[in-house]
Amino acid sequence: MAQISASSNGQFSRDTQIWHNLKYVISASSGFQSWQLECNAQLQGLRLEQQVQKYLRETLETLAY
């Protein structure tokens, strides 16, 4: 079984904090809020994290075209 070193554990903690901050900044953006209004029925029951992930995925798919 792999062991997690203290330095990678510290990195995980920083990454988690960064994601937490990004999630709330994204959710406060006008683009995200407009997207939420468009997709309201599809977002029922999803946590904020799941909504942000879906928004980012759809945004990146749109940019890929």
XYZ file of C-alpha atoms in Angstrom:
65
model
C 0.000 0.000 0.000
C 1.361 3.433 -0.934
C 2.118 5.903 1.796
C 1.466 9.612 1.458
C 4.403 11.750 2.473
C 3.960 14.858 4.584
C 4.880 17.108 1.651
C 2.298 15.584 -0.676
C -0.255 15.726 2.137
C 0.496 19.436 2.520
C 0.117 19.892 -1.239
C -3.242 18.113 -1.100
C -4.357 20.523 1.614
C -3.295 23.539 -0.495
C -4.976 22.095 -3.590
C -8.175 21.529 -1.629
C -8.138 25.123 -0.395
C -7.497 26.449 -3.911
C -10.403 24.392 -5.314
C -12.656 25.595 -2.482
C -11.820 29.243 -3.269
C -12.170 28.764 -7.031
C -15.527 27.053 -6.607
C -16.948 30.061 -4.785
C -15.403 32.641 -7.122
C -16.786 30.782 -10.145
C -20.223 30.448 -8.558
C -20.304 34.219 -7.975
C -19.485 35.012 -11.618
C -22.146 36.396 -13.933
C -21.441 33.669 -16.499
C -22.097 30.914 -13.985
C -25.235 32.606 -12.701
C -26.604 33.010 -16.237
C -25.795 29.370 -16.968
C -27.623 28.333 -13.774
C -30.751 30.170 -14.914
C -30.624 28.433 -18.306
C -30.101 24.973 -16.793
C -32.241 25.326 -13.683
C -34.269 22.128 -14.172
C -31.144 20.051 -14.881
C -29.402 21.275 -11.734
C -32.061 20.251 -9.224
C -30.499 18.267 -6.391
C -26.882 18.933 -7.396
C -24.470 20.310 -4.822
C -22.628 23.541 -5.655
C -19.443 21.573 -6.354
C -21.262 19.374 -8.869
C -22.803 22.422 -10.539
C -19.417 24.135 -10.868
C -17.865 20.967 -12.300
C -20.698 20.658 -14.847
C -20.369 24.345 -15.757
C -16.608 24.043 -16.268
C -16.978 20.852 -18.307
C -19.598 22.405 -20.597
C -17.590 25.619 -20.938
C -14.457 23.704 -21.903
C -16.388 21.549 -24.373
C -17.757 24.716 -25.996
C -14.277 26.226 -26.215
C -12.919 23.007 -27.747
C -15.143 23.465 -30.813
